[in-house]
CSV table of C-alpha atoms in Angstrom, one decimal:
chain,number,residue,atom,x,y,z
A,701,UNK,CA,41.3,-1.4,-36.9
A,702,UNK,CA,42.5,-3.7,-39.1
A,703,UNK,CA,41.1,-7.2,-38.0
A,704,UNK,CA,43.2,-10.1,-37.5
A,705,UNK,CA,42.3,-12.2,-40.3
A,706,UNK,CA,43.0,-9.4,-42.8
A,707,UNK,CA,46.4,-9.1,-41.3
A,708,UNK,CA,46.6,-12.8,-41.7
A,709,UNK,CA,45.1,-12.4,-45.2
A,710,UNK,CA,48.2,-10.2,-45.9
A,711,UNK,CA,50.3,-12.4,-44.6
A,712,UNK,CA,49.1,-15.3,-46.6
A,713,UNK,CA,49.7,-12.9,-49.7
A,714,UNK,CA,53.0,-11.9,-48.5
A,715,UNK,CA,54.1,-15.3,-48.5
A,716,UNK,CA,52.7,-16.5,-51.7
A,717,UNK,CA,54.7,-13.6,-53.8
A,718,UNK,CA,57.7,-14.7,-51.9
A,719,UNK,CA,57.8,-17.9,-53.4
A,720,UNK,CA,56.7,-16.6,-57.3
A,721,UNK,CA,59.7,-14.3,-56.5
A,722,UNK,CA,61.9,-14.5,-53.5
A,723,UNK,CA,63.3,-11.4,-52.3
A,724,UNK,CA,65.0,-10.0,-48.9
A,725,UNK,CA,63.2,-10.5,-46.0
A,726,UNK,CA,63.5,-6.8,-45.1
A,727,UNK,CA,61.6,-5.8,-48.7
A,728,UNK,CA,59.1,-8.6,-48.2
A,729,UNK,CA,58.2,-7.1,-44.7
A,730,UNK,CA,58.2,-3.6,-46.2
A,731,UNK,CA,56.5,-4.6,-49.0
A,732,UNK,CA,53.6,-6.1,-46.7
A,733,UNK,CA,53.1,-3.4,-44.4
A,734,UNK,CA,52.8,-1.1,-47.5
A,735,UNK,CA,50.5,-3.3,-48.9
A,736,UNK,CA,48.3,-3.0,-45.5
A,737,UNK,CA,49.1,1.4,-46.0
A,738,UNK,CA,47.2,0.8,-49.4
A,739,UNK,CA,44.1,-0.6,-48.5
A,740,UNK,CA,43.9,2.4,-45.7
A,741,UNK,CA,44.1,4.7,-49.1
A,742,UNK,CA,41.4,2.5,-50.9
A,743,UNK,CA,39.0,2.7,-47.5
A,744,UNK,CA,39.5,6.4,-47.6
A,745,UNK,CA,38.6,6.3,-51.3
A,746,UNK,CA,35.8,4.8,-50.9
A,747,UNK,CA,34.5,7.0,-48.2
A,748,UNK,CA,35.5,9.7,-50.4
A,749,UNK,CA,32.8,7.9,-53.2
A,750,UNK,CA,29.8,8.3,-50.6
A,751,UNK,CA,30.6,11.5,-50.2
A,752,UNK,CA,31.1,13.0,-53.7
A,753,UNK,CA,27.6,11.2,-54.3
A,754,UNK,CA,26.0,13.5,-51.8
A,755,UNK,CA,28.2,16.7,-53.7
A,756,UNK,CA,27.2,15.5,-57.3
A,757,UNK,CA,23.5,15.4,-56.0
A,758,UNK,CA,24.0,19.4,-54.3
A,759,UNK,CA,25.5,20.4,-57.5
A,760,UNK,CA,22.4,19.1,-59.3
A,761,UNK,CA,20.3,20.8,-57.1
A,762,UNK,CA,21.9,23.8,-57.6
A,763,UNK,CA,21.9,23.4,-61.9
A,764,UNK,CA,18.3,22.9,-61.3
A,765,UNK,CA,17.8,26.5,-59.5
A,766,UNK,CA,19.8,28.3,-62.3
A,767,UNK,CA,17.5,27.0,-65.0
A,768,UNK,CA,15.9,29.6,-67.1
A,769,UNK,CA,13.0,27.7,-67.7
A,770,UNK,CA,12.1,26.0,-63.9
A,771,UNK,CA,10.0,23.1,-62.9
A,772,UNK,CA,8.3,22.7,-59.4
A,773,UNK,CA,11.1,20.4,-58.6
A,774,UNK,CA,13.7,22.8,-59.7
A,775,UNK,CA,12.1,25.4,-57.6
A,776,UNK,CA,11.6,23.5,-54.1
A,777,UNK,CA,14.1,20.1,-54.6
A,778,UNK,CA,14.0,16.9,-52.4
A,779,UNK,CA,16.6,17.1,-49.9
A,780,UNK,CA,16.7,14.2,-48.5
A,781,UNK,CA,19.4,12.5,-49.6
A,782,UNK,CA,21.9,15.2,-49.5
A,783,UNK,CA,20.5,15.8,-46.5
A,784,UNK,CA,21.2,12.3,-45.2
A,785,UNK,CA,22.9,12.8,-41.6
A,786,UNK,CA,25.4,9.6,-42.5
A,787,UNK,CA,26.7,11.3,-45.5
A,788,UNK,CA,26.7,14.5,-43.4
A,789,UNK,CA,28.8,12.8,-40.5
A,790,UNK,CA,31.0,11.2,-43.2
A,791,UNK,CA,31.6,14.7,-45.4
A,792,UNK,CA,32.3,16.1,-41.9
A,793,UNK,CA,34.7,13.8,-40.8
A,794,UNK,CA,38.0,15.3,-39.3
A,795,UNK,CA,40.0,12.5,-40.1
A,796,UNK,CA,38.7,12.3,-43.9
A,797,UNK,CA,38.9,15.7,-44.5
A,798,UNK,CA,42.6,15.8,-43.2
A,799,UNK,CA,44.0,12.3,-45.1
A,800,UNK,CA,42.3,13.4,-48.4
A,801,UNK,CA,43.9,17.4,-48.0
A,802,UNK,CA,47.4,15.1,-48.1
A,803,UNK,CA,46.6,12.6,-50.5
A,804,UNK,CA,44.4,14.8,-53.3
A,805,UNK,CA,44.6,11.7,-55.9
A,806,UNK,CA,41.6,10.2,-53.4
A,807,UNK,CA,38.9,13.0,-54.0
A,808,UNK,CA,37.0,12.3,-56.9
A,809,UNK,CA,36.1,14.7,-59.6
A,810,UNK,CA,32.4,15.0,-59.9
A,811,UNK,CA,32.5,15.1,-63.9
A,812,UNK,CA,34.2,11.2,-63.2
A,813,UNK,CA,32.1,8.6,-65.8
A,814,UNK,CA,32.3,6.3,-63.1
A,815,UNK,CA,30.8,8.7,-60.5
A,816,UNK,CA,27.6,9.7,-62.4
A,817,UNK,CA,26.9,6.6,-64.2
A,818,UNK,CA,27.0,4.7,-60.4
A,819,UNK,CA,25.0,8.3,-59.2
A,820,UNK,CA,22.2,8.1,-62.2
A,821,UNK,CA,21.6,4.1,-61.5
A,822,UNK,CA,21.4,5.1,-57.5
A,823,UNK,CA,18.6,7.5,-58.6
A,824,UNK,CA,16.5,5.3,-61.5
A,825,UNK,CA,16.5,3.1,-58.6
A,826,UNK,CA,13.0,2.1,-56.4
A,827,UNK,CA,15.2,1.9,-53.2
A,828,UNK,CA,16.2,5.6,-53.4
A,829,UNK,CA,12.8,6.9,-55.3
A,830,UNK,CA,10.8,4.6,-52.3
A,831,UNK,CA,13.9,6.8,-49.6
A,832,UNK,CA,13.3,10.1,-51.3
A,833,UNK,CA,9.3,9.5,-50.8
A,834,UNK,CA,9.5,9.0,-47.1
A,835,UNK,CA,8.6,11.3,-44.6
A,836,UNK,CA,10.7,13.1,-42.3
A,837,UNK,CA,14.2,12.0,-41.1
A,838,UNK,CA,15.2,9.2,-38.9
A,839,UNK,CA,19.1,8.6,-38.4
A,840,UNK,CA,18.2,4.7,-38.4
A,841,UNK,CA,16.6,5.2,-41.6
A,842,UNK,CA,19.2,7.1,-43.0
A,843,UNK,CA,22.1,4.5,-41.7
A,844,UNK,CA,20.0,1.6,-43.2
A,845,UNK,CA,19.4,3.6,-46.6
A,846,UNK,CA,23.6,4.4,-47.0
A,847,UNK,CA,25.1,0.8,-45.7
A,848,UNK,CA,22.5,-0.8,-48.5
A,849,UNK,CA,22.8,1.7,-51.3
A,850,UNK,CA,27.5,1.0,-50.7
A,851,UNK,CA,26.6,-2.7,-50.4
A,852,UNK,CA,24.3,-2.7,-53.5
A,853,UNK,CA,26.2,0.0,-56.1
A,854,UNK,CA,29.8,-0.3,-54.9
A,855,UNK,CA,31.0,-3.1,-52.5
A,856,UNK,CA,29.0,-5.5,-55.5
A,857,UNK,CA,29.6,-3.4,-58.4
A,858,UNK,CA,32.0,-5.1,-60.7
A,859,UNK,CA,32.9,-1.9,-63.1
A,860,UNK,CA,34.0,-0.3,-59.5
A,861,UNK,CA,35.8,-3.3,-58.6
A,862,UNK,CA,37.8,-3.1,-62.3
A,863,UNK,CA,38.1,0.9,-61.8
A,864,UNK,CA,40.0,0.1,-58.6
A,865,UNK,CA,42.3,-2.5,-60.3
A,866,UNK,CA,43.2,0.0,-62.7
A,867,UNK,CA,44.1,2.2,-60.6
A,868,UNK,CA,46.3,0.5,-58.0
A,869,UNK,CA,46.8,-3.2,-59.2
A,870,UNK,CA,46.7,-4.6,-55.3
A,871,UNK,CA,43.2,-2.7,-54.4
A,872,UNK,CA,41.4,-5.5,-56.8
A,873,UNK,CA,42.5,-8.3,-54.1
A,874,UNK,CA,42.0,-6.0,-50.9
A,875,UNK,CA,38.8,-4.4,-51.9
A,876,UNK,CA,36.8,-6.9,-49.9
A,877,UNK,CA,38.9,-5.6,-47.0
A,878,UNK,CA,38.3,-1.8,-47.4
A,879,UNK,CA,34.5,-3.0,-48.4
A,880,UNK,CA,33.8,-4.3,-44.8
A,881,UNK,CA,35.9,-1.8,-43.2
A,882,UNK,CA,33.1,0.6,-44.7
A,883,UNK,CA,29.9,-0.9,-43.8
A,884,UNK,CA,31.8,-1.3,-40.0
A,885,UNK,CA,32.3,2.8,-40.5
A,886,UNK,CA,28.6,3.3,-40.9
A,887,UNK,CA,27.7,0.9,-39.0
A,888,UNK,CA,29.4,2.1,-35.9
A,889,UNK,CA,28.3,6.2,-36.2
A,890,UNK,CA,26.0,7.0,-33.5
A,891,UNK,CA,23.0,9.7,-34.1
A,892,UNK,CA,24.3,12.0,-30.8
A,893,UNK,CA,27.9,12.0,-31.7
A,894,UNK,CA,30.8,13.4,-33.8
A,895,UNK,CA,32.0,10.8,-36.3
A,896,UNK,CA,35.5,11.7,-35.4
A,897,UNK,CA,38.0,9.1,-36.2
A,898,UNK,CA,38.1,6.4,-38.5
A,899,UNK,CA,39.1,2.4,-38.4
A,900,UNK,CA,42.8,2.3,-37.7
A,901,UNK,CA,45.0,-0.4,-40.2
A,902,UNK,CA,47.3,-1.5,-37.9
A,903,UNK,CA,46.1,-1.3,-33.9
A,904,UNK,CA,48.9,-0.8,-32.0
A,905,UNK,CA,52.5,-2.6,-31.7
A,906,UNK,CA,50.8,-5.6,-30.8
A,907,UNK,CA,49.2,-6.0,-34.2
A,908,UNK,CA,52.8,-5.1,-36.1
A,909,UNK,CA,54.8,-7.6,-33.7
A,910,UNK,CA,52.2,-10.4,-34.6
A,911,UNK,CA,52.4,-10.1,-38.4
A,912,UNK,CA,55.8,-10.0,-38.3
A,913,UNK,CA,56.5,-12.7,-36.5
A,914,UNK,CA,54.0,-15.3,-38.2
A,915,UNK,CA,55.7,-13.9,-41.2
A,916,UNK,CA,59.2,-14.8,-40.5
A,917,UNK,CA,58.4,-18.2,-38.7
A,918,UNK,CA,56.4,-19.4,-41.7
A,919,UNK,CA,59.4,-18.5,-44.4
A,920,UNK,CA,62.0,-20.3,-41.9
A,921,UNK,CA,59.3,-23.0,-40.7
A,922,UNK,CA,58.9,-24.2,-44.6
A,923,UNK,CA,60.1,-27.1,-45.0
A,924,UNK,CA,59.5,-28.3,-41.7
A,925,UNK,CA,55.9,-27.7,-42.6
A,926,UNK,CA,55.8,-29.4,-46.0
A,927,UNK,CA,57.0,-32.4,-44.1
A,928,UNK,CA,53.9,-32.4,-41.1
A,929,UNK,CA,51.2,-31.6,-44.3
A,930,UNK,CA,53.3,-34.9,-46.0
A,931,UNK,CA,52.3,-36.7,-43.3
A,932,UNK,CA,48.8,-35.9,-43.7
A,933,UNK,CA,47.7,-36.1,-47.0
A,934,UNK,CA,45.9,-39.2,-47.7
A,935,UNK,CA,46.0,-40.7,-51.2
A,936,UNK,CA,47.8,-37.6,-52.3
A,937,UNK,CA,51.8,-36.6,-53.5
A,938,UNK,CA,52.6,-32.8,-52.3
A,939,UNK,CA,53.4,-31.8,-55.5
A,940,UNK,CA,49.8,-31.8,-56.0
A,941,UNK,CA,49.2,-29.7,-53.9
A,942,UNK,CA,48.5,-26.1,-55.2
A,943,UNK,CA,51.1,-23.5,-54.2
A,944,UNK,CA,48.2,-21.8,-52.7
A,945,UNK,CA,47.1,-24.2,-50.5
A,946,UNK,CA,50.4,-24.6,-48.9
A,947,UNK,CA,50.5,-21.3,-48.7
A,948,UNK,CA,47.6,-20.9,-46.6
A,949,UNK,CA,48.6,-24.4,-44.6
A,950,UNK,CA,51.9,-23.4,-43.6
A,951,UNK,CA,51.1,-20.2,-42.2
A,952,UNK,CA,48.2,-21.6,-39.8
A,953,UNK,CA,50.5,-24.2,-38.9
A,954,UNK,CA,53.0,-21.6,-37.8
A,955,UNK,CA,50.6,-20.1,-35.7
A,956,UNK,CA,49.0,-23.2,-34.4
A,957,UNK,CA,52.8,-23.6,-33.3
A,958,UNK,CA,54.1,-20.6,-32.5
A,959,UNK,CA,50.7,-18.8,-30.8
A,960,UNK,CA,49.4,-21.1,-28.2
A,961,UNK,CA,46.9,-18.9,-26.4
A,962,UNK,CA,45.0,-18.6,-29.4
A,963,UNK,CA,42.4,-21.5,-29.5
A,964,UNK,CA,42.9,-24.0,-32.4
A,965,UNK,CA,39.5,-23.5,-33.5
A,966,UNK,CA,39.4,-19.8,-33.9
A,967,UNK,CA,42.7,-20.5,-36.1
A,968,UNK,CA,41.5,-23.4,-38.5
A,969,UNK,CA,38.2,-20.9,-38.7
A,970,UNK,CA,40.6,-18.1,-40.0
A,971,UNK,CA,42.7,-20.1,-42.6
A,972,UNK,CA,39.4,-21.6,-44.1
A,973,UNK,CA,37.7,-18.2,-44.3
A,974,UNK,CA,41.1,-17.2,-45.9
A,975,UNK,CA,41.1,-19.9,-48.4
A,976,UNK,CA,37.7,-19.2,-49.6
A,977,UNK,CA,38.9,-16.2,-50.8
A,978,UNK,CA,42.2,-17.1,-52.2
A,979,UNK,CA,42.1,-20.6,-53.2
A,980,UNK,CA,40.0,-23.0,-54.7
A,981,UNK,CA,36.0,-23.9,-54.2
A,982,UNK,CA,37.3,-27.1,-52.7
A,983,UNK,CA,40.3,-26.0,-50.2
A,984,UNK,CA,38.4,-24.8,-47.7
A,985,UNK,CA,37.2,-28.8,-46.9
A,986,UNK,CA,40.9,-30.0,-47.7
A,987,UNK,CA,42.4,-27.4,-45.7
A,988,UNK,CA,40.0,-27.8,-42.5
A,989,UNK,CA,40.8,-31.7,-43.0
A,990,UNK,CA,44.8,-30.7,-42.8
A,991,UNK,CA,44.7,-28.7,-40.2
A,992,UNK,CA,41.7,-30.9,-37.6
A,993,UNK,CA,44.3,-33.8,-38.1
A,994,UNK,CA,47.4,-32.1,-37.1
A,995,UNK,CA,45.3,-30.1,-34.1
A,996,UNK,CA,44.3,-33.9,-33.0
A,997,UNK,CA,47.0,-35.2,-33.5
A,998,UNK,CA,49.2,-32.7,-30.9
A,999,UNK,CA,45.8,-32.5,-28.9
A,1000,UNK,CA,46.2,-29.0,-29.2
A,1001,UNK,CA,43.4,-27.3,-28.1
C-alpha cells in the first residue's frame, strides 16, 4: 500500500498547486487522487523494466543459437540471469500481467534505446559478470542480485529518471515513491510462494477518508495557520518564508490539530522527511524548530 507519508507527500503537493493556481475543491481532490492512480502506473512500469530485461536477455540467447557461425557460448548460454527466480516470480505475476494487458502503453519494446543501453551497462558490469560466475541458484542470492542491480541502474539512473519525466510530467516528482514501492515488492517475495498481488496505492477507506480530510482542513485552516507559524518565527517576517515551507507547515499543523491519536513525534518526523524532498537543504531544521515549539507549546504529545 501506499504509505502514509506518500499520501501526505501528495497532499503537500496538492496544496502547493492550489495556491500557484487555485481551482474547485472537487478538481483539486480529483486531481490528487489521480495523481496517487499515476504513480501506481509508474510502479507497474517499472516492474515492467525488470522484466523486459530478463526478455531482452532470452531474446539474446535465442539470436545467439541462430548464428550461422556459433561460439561455445552461443551453443550452451549462461542462464542464470534469465533464469533468476525474482524476475520469474515478477514476469509471472497475475496482477502485472493483468494491469499491463489494460494499460499496453506500460510494456516496453525491447528494441527501446533506453532498454538496451541500461541492459548492455547491466552486463559490462562486474556485479552481474561476478552473478553470472556463481554457482548454482539460491533465491537469497537472486533477491539480493535484482533489488541492487534496480537500486544501482534505475531507482539512481538519471537518464531513466528524465525518460520518465518525459513521459508523464508528474512521474519525475513521484519516482522516489514508485522506486521504494519496488525494492518493498522484491523485498517482500518469499522463495515457497506465488508472488500474487502487488502493493495497493490507496489501502482501504481509511486511507481515502484521511487524505481528504487533512486536505480540506489545511485549505480552510490557512490563515489560521499563518497566524500560529507568525507567532513563531523568531527574527523573521512570513513573507519570507518560502511558499514551500508553509506549505509543508500548515499541513502538519492541521494534523497535529485535527489527528490527535497520532503522536506528535511521528508527525514532525513526517513533515521533515517531507521537506527534504521538497524544499530547501535548510527546512528540514526550520521546520522541526516550527513545529517542536508549537507541539510544546500546546503540550501536545
Amino acid at each position: 500500500m501506499l504509505g502514509r507519508r506518500q499520501i501526505r507527500e501528495k497532499i503537500v503537493q496538492t496544496v502547493y498547486s492550489y495556491y500557484q493556481n487555485p481551482i474547485k475543491f472537487d478538481v483539486l481532490e480529483k486531481n490528487m487522487f489521480t495523481g496517487i492512480e499515476k504513480i501506481y502506473y509508474l510502479y507497474i512500469y517499472e516492474l515492467n523494466f525488470l522484466v523486459a530485461l530478463k526478455e531482452l536477455a532470452e531474446n539474446q540467447i535465442e539470436i545467439g543459437k541462430n548464428k550461422f557461425i556459433k561460439t561455445d557460448s552461443d551453443i550452451n548460454p549462461n542462464q542464470k540471469f534469465i533464469n533468476n527466480q525474482v524476475l520469474i516470480k515478477l514476469e509471472e505475476n497475475p496482477e502485472r500481467l493483468f494491469f499491463t494487458g489494460q494499460h499496453k502503453q506500460l510494456k516496453w519494446d525491447l528494441h527501446d534505446d533506453l532498454l538496451v543501453k541500461t541492459f548492455q551497462r547491466i552486463t559490462a558490469g562486474k556485479r552481474y559478470q561476478d552473478f553470472m560466475k556463481q554457482d548454482g541458484y539460491s533465491f537469497e542470492d537472486d533477491q539480493k542480485f535484482i533489488g541492487k542491480l534496480f537500486l544501482r541502474y534505475i531507482a539512481e539512473n538519471d537518464d531513466f529518471h528524465d525518460y520518465l519525466g518525459d513521459k508523464e510530467l508528474s512521474w519525475y516528482d513521484d519516482i522516489h515513491i514508485a522506486n521504494s514501492m519496488v525494492q518493498k515488492t522484491i523485498g517482500f517475495l518469499k522463495e515457497d510462494e506465488e508472488s500474487r498481488t502487488l502493493i495497493k496505492m490507496i489501502k482501504d477507506d481509511e486511507d481515502k477518508t484521511f487524505a481528504i480530510k487533512l486536505l480540506r482542513t489545511t485549505l480552510d485552516s490557512w490563515e489560521n495557520n499563518e497566524k500560529k507559524l507568525e507567532e513563531r518565527l523568531e527574527n523573521w517576517d512570513l513573507e519570507r518564508v518560502s511558499l514551500m515551507d508553509k506549505v509543508i507547515l500548515s499541513t502538519a499543523l492541521t494534523e497535529l490539530d485535527n489527528f490527535p491519536l497520532t503522536p506528535s513525534r511521528v508527525i514532525i518526523n513526517e513533515y521533515i522527511e517531507i521537506a527534504k524532498v521538497f524544499a530547501t537543504d535548510r527546512s528540514n531544521i526550520f521546520i522541526n524548530g516550527i513545529l517542536d515549539k508549537y507541539c510544546k507549546d500546546l503540550n501536545r504529545i
